[in-house]
């Protein structure tokens, strides 16, 4: 099925316009406040990173982006939602400064329209009903999203962080290109009552490594702590930029805002110090019973800090009753030894405003 425009309907972001399409009333909003917390959370159904509180946090952090929320209703009941973000800044893993400059130039003229939950939570922005309504809902959402992409002159319309089974849904239009991103996320499913129980489940060699890391860190005077509020912001940002430079990543444009507003959601600030000097940091951030460690900062002149922060993140997650700790991509061998398994949310469906861009997107994909 190809995409068909609904542009003549007059649907615009932030409007109260309703359109009846494919058996649904369609509404587009530009803030979660417009629907209210109760209605928003009823549709989320305790799904992590889909709550009203998480989206209010996201709208605060992503203040330079334009949220476009598509809601579908039947008989007065909201049954589906897609949350999209029109953005001109996306820190893609492009090591070349020339490549990053070209991308930034492209996005200033033709932004991206991305369907996802806010702030790199690794969760799709799609909430759909069960079959048989699911396929009609997906068709309607992609049609309306495509209208929005054209209205805002977006270069690409992207649905990312999709699970493997979501790519098998028959509602995806033929214009969309299915692909995957190269780096899968990881997750630790927490079943232990305390950190000591977690350590006992590790392999003998991993327990030995844990003791060695702990002892070497102690010898160096490294002290790890956790806090309810972010402290020493400017020092932390320098360490975060260290990590970005080491991995040749684009500087995260939202780092400061995330740290400044972390207390809007579930968060724990992790620090590593030597004699009062900050040598490492990380933010344990989450929603519902899921957390992820983000904005890792390191002083690379000091060894063993990374492992102490990871152990502390696991300790805090267990202590806070978290069910899932997401570990992000990379360092797969280490994370596997720590009990993390691969996630399967690295699927993407995208389309573009012209064939050249669609071809370029296919060329950059891993499939």
Coordinates of C-alpha atoms in Angstrom, one line a residue:
X1 CA 0.0 0.0 0.0
X2 CA 1.3 3.4 -0.9
X3 CA 0.9 6.5 1.2
X4 CA -2.1 8.7 0.4
X5 CA -2.2 12.3 1.5
X6 CA -4.8 13.6 3.9
X7 CA -3.4 17.1 3.7
X8 CA -6.7 18.6 2.4
X9 CA -8.3 17.8 5.7
X10 CA -6.5 20.7 7.4
X11 CA -5.0 18.6 10.2
X12 CA -2.2 20.6 11.8
X13 CA -0.1 20.1 14.8
X14 CA -1.7 21.6 17.9
X15 CA -5.1 21.9 16.3
X16 CA -8.4 20.5 17.7
X17 CA -9.4 19.3 14.2
X18 CA -10.9 15.9 14.0
X19 CA -10.9 13.7 10.9
X20 CA -12.8 10.5 10.5
X21 CA -10.5 8.1 8.6
X22 CA -10.4 4.3 8.3
X23 CA -13.0 4.1 11.0
X24 CA -11.1 6.4 13.5
X25 CA -11.4 9.9 14.7
X26 CA -8.0 11.5 14.3
X27 CA -6.6 14.3 16.5
X28 CA -3.2 16.0 16.4
X29 CA -1.8 17.6 19.6
X30 CA 1.4 19.4 20.4
X31 CA 1.6 18.7 24.1
X32 CA 0.6 15.9 26.5
X33 CA -1.2 18.5 28.7
X34 CA -3.8 18.9 26.0
X35 CA -5.1 15.4 26.7
X36 CA -4.4 15.3 30.4
X37 CA -2.5 12.8 32.6
X38 CA -5.3 10.3 33.3
X39 CA -6.2 9.8 29.6
X40 CA -2.6 9.7 28.6
X41 CA -1.6 7.1 31.2
X42 CA -4.7 5.0 30.6
X43 CA -3.5 4.4 27.0
X44 CA 0.1 3.8 28.1
X45 CA -1.0 1.0 30.5
X46 CA 2.1 1.1 32.6
X47 CA 4.4 0.8 29.5
X48 CA 7.9 2.2 30.4
X49 CA 8.7 5.6 28.9
X50 CA 5.2 6.2 27.7
X51 CA 3.8 7.9 30.8
X52 CA 2.5 11.5 31.0
X53 CA 5.4 12.3 33.4
X54 CA 8.0 11.0 31.0
X55 CA 6.5 13.0 28.1
X56 CA 6.4 16.2 30.2
X57 CA 10.1 15.6 30.9
X58 CA 10.7 15.0 27.2
X59 CA 8.9 18.2 26.2
X60 CA 11.1 20.2 28.6
X61 CA 14.4 18.6 27.5
X62 CA 13.5 18.7 23.7
X63 CA 12.3 22.3 23.9
X64 CA 13.9 23.1 20.5
X65 CA 12.0 20.2 18.8
X66 CA 8.4 20.2 17.8
X67 CA 6.2 17.4 19.3
X68 CA 3.5 16.0 17.0
X69 CA 1.1 13.6 18.8
X70 CA -1.3 11.7 16.6
X71 CA -4.3 10.1 18.6
X72 CA -6.9 7.8 17.1
X73 CA -10.3 7.3 18.8
X74 CA -13.3 5.1 18.2
X75 CA -16.7 5.7 19.8
X76 CA -15.1 8.3 22.1
X77 CA -12.3 6.1 23.4
X78 CA -8.6 6.7 22.5
X79 CA -7.2 3.4 21.1
X80 CA -3.9 4.3 19.4
X81 CA -1.1 6.9 19.6
X82 CA 2.0 7.9 17.7
X83 CA 4.4 10.4 19.2
X84 CA 6.6 12.2 16.7
X85 CA 9.3 14.8 17.0
X86 CA 10.3 17.2 14.3
X87 CA 14.0 17.8 14.9
X88 CA 16.9 19.6 13.3
X89 CA 19.5 18.0 15.6
X90 CA 20.1 14.3 15.8
X91 CA 23.5 13.1 17.1
X92 CA 24.0 10.2 14.8
X93 CA 27.2 8.2 15.1
X94 CA 29.1 9.9 12.3
X95 CA 32.8 10.1 13.1
X96 CA 33.8 12.5 10.3
X97 CA 33.5 16.2 11.1
X98 CA 32.7 16.8 7.4
X99 CA 30.0 14.2 7.6
X100 CA 28.5 15.8 10.7
X101 CA 28.6 19.2 9.1
X102 CA 26.8 18.0 6.0
X103 CA 24.1 16.3 8.2
X104 CA 23.6 19.5 10.2
X105 CA 23.3 21.5 7.0
X106 CA 20.7 19.1 5.6
X107 CA 18.7 19.1 8.8
X108 CA 18.6 22.9 9.1
X109 CA 16.8 22.9 5.7
X110 CA 14.9 19.6 5.9
X111 CA 14.4 18.3 9.4
X112 CA 13.7 14.8 10.5
X113 CA 10.3 13.6 11.7
X114 CA 10.9 10.8 14.2
X115 CA 8.3 8.5 15.8
X116 CA 9.8 7.6 19.2
X117 CA 9.5 8.2 22.9
X118 CA 11.5 11.1 24.2
X119 CA 15.2 11.2 25.1
X120 CA 16.8 8.1 23.7
X121 CA 14.8 5.7 25.8
X122 CA 15.0 3.0 23.1
X123 CA 11.2 2.6 22.9
X124 CA 8.9 3.2 19.9
X125 CA 6.4 6.0 20.0
X126 CA 3.7 3.7 18.7
X127 CA 0.9 2.4 20.8
X128 CA -1.6 0.4 18.8
X129 CA -4.7 -1.7 19.5
X130 CA -4.8 -5.4 19.1
X131 CA -5.8 -7.0 15.8
X132 CA -7.9 -6.5 13.8
X133 CA -7.9 -2.8 14.6
X134 CA -4.1 -2.7 14.7
X135 CA -3.5 -2.7 10.9
X136 CA -6.1 0.0 10.1
X137 CA -4.7 2.1 13.0
X138 CA -1.1 1.7 11.6
X139 CA -2.3 2.7 8.1
X140 CA -4.1 5.8 9.4
X141 CA -1.1 6.9 11.5
X142 CA 1.4 6.5 8.7
X143 CA -0.9 8.5 6.4
X144 CA -1.3 11.3 8.9
X145 CA 2.4 11.3 9.8
X146 CA 3.3 11.5 6.1
X147 CA 1.1 14.6 5.8
X148 CA 2.9 16.1 8.7
X149 CA 6.3 15.3 7.1
X150 CA 5.3 17.0 3.9
X151 CA 3.7 20.0 5.7
X152 CA 6.9 20.6 7.6
X153 CA 9.2 19.7 4.7
X154 CA 10.9 16.9 6.5
X155 CA 13.6 15.0 4.8
X156 CA 12.7 11.6 6.3
X157 CA 9.8 10.2 8.3
X158 CA 11.3 7.5 10.6
X159 CA 9.7 5.0 12.9
X160 CA 12.6 3.7 15.0
X161 CA 13.1 1.5 18.1
X162 CA 10.7 -1.0 16.7
X163 CA 10.6 -4.6 18.0
X164 CA 11.1 -7.5 15.5
X165 CA 7.4 -8.5 15.5
X166 CA 6.4 -4.9 14.7
X167 CA 8.1 -5.1 11.3
X168 CA 5.9 -8.0 10.4
X169 CA 2.7 -6.0 10.7
X170 CA 0.9 -5.8 7.4
X171 CA -0.1 -2.2 7.8
X172 CA 3.2 -0.7 6.8
X173 CA 2.8 1.1 3.5
X174 CA 4.9 -0.1 0.5
X175 CA 6.7 3.3 0.5
X176 CA 8.4 2.5 3.8
X177 CA 11.9 0.9 3.8
X178 CA 12.5 -1.7 6.6
X179 CA 16.0 -1.8 8.0
X180 CA 17.9 -2.2 11.2
X181 CA 20.5 -0.2 13.0
X182 CA 23.9 -1.9 13.6
X183 CA 24.1 -1.6 17.4
X184 CA 21.6 -3.5 19.4
X185 CA 20.7 -2.5 22.9
X186 CA 21.1 -4.7 26.0
X187 CA 19.0 -5.3 29.1
X188 CA 19.4 -6.9 32.5
X189 CA 16.2 -8.5 33.8
X190 CA 16.4 -8.1 37.6
X191 CA 15.1 -11.1 39.7
X192 CA 17.4 -10.7 42.7
X193 CA 16.3 -9.3 46.1
X194 CA 19.7 -7.6 46.8
X195 CA 23.1 -6.9 45.2
X196 CA 24.8 -9.8 47.0
X197 CA 22.3 -12.2 45.5
X198 CA 23.0 -10.8 42.1
X199 CA 26.8 -11.3 42.6
X200 CA 26.2 -14.9 43.6
X201 CA 24.5 -15.6 40.2
X202 CA 27.6 -14.4 38.3
X203 CA 30.3 -16.8 37.0
X204 CA 33.2 -17.5 39.3
X205 CA 35.6 -15.6 37.0
X206 CA 33.2 -12.6 37.0
X207 CA 33.0 -12.6 40.7
X208 CA 36.8 -12.6 40.9
X209 CA 36.9 -9.7 38.4
X210 CA 34.4 -7.8 40.6
X211 CA 36.6 -8.2 43.7
X212 CA 39.7 -7.2 41.8
X213 CA 38.0 -4.1 40.3
X214 CA 36.7 -3.2 43.8
X215 CA 40.1 -3.6 45.4
X216 CA 42.0 -1.7 42.8
X217 CA 39.5 1.2 42.9
X218 CA 39.8 1.3 46.7
X219 CA 43.6 1.4 46.3
X220 CA 43.2 4.4 44.1
X221 CA 40.9 6.1 46.5
X222 CA 37.9 6.0 44.2
X223 CA 34.6 6.6 46.1
X224 CA 31.3 6.0 44.4
X225 CA 28.1 7.5 45.6
X226 CA 24.5 8.0 44.5
X227 CA 22.4 11.1 44.9
X228 CA 18.8 12.1 44.4
X229 CA 19.8 15.4 42.7
X230 CA 22.4 16.1 40.0
X231 CA 25.5 17.8 41.4
X232 CA 28.6 19.5 40.0
X233 CA 26.9 20.0 36.6
X234 CA 29.8 21.8 34.8
X235 CA 32.4 19.3 36.0
X236 CA 30.2 16.4 34.9
X237 CA 29.6 17.8 31.4
X238 CA 33.4 18.0 30.9
X239 CA 33.6 14.2 31.7
X240 CA 30.6 13.5 29.4
X241 CA 32.3 15.3 26.5
X242 CA 35.5 13.2 27.2
X243 CA 33.5 10.0 26.5
X244 CA 32.0 11.5 23.4
X245 CA 35.4 12.5 22.0
X246 CA 36.8 9.1 22.9
X247 CA 34.1 7.4 20.8
X248 CA 34.1 10.1 18.1
X249 CA 30.4 10.8 18.7
X250 CA 28.5 14.0 18.1
X251 CA 28.2 16.1 21.2
X252 CA 24.8 15.4 22.8
X253 CA 22.9 18.7 22.4
X254 CA 20.4 17.9 25.3
X255 CA 22.9 16.8 28.0
X256 CA 22.7 19.9 30.1
X257 CA 18.9 20.0 30.0
X258 CA 18.6 16.4 30.9
X259 CA 20.8 16.8 33.9
X260 CA 19.0 20.0 35.0
X261 CA 15.5 18.4 34.7
X262 CA 16.3 14.8 35.8
X263 CA 14.2 15.2 38.9
X264 CA 11.0 15.4 36.8
X265 CA 11.2 11.6 36.5
X266 CA 12.8 8.7 38.3
X267 CA 16.5 9.4 38.4
X268 CA 19.6 8.6 40.4
X269 CA 22.8 10.5 40.0
X270 CA 26.0 8.4 40.2
X271 CA 29.4 9.9 41.0
X272 CA 33.0 8.7 41.4
X273 CA 35.4 10.9 43.2
X274 CA 39.0 10.8 44.4
X275 CA 39.8 13.2 47.2
X276 CA 36.8 15.4 46.2
X277 CA 37.7 15.5 42.5
X278 CA 35.0 14.2 40.2
X279 CA 36.5 11.4 38.0
X280 CA 33.3 9.7 36.8
X281 CA 29.5 10.2 36.6
X282 CA 26.4 8.7 35.1
X283 CA 22.6 9.3 35.3
X284 CA 20.3 6.3 36.1
X285 CA 17.1 7.5 34.4
X286 CA 13.8 5.8 34.0
X287 CA 10.1 5.4 34.0
X288 CA 7.8 2.8 35.7
X289 CA 10.0 -0.1 36.6
X290 CA 12.7 0.4 33.9
X291 CA 15.9 2.3 34.0
X292 CA 18.9 3.0 31.8
X293 CA 22.3 4.5 32.5
X294 CA 23.0 7.5 30.3
X295 CA 25.3 10.5 30.1
X296 CA 28.3 8.5 31.3
X297 CA 31.3 10.7 32.0
X298 CA 34.9 9.5 32.6
X299 CA 38.3 10.8 33.4
X300 CA 40.4 8.4 31.2
X301 CA 43.5 9.1 33.3
X302 CA 41.9 7.0 36.1
X303 CA 41.3 3.3 35.7
X304 CA 38.5 1.2 37.1
X305 CA 35.9 4.1 37.3
X306 CA 33.8 2.6 34.5
X307 CA 33.2 -0.7 36.3
X308 CA 32.5 1.0 39.6
X309 CA 29.8 3.1 38.0
X310 CA 28.3 0.0 36.3
X311 CA 28.2 -2.0 39.6
X312 CA 26.7 1.0 41.4
X313 CA 24.0 1.3 38.7
X314 CA 23.1 -2.3 39.1
X315 CA 23.1 -2.0 42.9
X316 CA 20.8 1.0 42.8
X317 CA 18.4 -0.5 40.3
X318 CA 18.0 -3.6 42.5
X319 CA 17.6 -1.5 45.6
X320 CA 14.9 0.6 43.9
X321 CA 12.9 -2.4 42.9
X322 CA 13.6 -1.9 39.1
X323 CA 12.6 -4.8 36.9
X324 CA 14.7 -4.0 33.8
X325 CA 18.0 -2.2 33.6
X326 CA 18.9 -1.2 30.0
X327 CA 22.6 -1.2 29.2
X328 CA 22.6 0.4 25.8
X329 CA 24.9 -0.8 23.0
X330 CA 28.6 -1.6 22.9
X331 CA 30.9 -3.5 25.3
X332 CA 28.8 -6.6 24.6
X333 CA 31.2 -9.1 26.0
X334 CA 31.5 -7.3 29.3
X335 CA 27.8 -6.8 29.6
X336 CA 27.1 -10.4 28.7
X337 CA 29.3 -11.5 31.6
X338 CA 27.3 -9.1 33.9
X339 CA 24.1 -10.8 32.9
X340 CA 22.8 -8.5 30.2
X341 CA 21.1 -9.9 27.1
X342 CA 20.5 -8.4 23.7
X343 CA 17.3 -6.4 23.0
X344 CA 15.5 -6.6 19.7
X345 CA 14.4 -3.0 19.3
X346 CA 16.8 -2.1 16.6
X347 CA 14.3 -2.2 13.7
X348 CA 13.5 0.9 11.7
X349 CA 10.9 1.7 9.0
X350 CA 11.4 5.0 7.1
X351 CA 10.4 6.8 4.0
X352 CA 11.6 10.0 2.4
X353 CA 10.3 13.0 0.4
X354 CA 12.0 11.9 -2.8
X355 CA 13.6 8.8 -4.3
X356 CA 17.2 10.1 -3.9
X357 CA 16.8 10.5 -0.2
X358 CA 15.1 7.1 0.1
X359 CA 18.0 5.5 -1.9
X360 CA 20.5 7.3 0.4
X361 CA 18.7 6.0 3.5
X362 CA 18.8 2.4 2.1
X363 CA 22.5 2.8 1.3
X364 CA 23.3 3.8 4.9
X365 CA 21.2 1.0 6.4
X366 CA 22.6 -2.3 7.5
X367 CA 20.3 -4.5 5.4

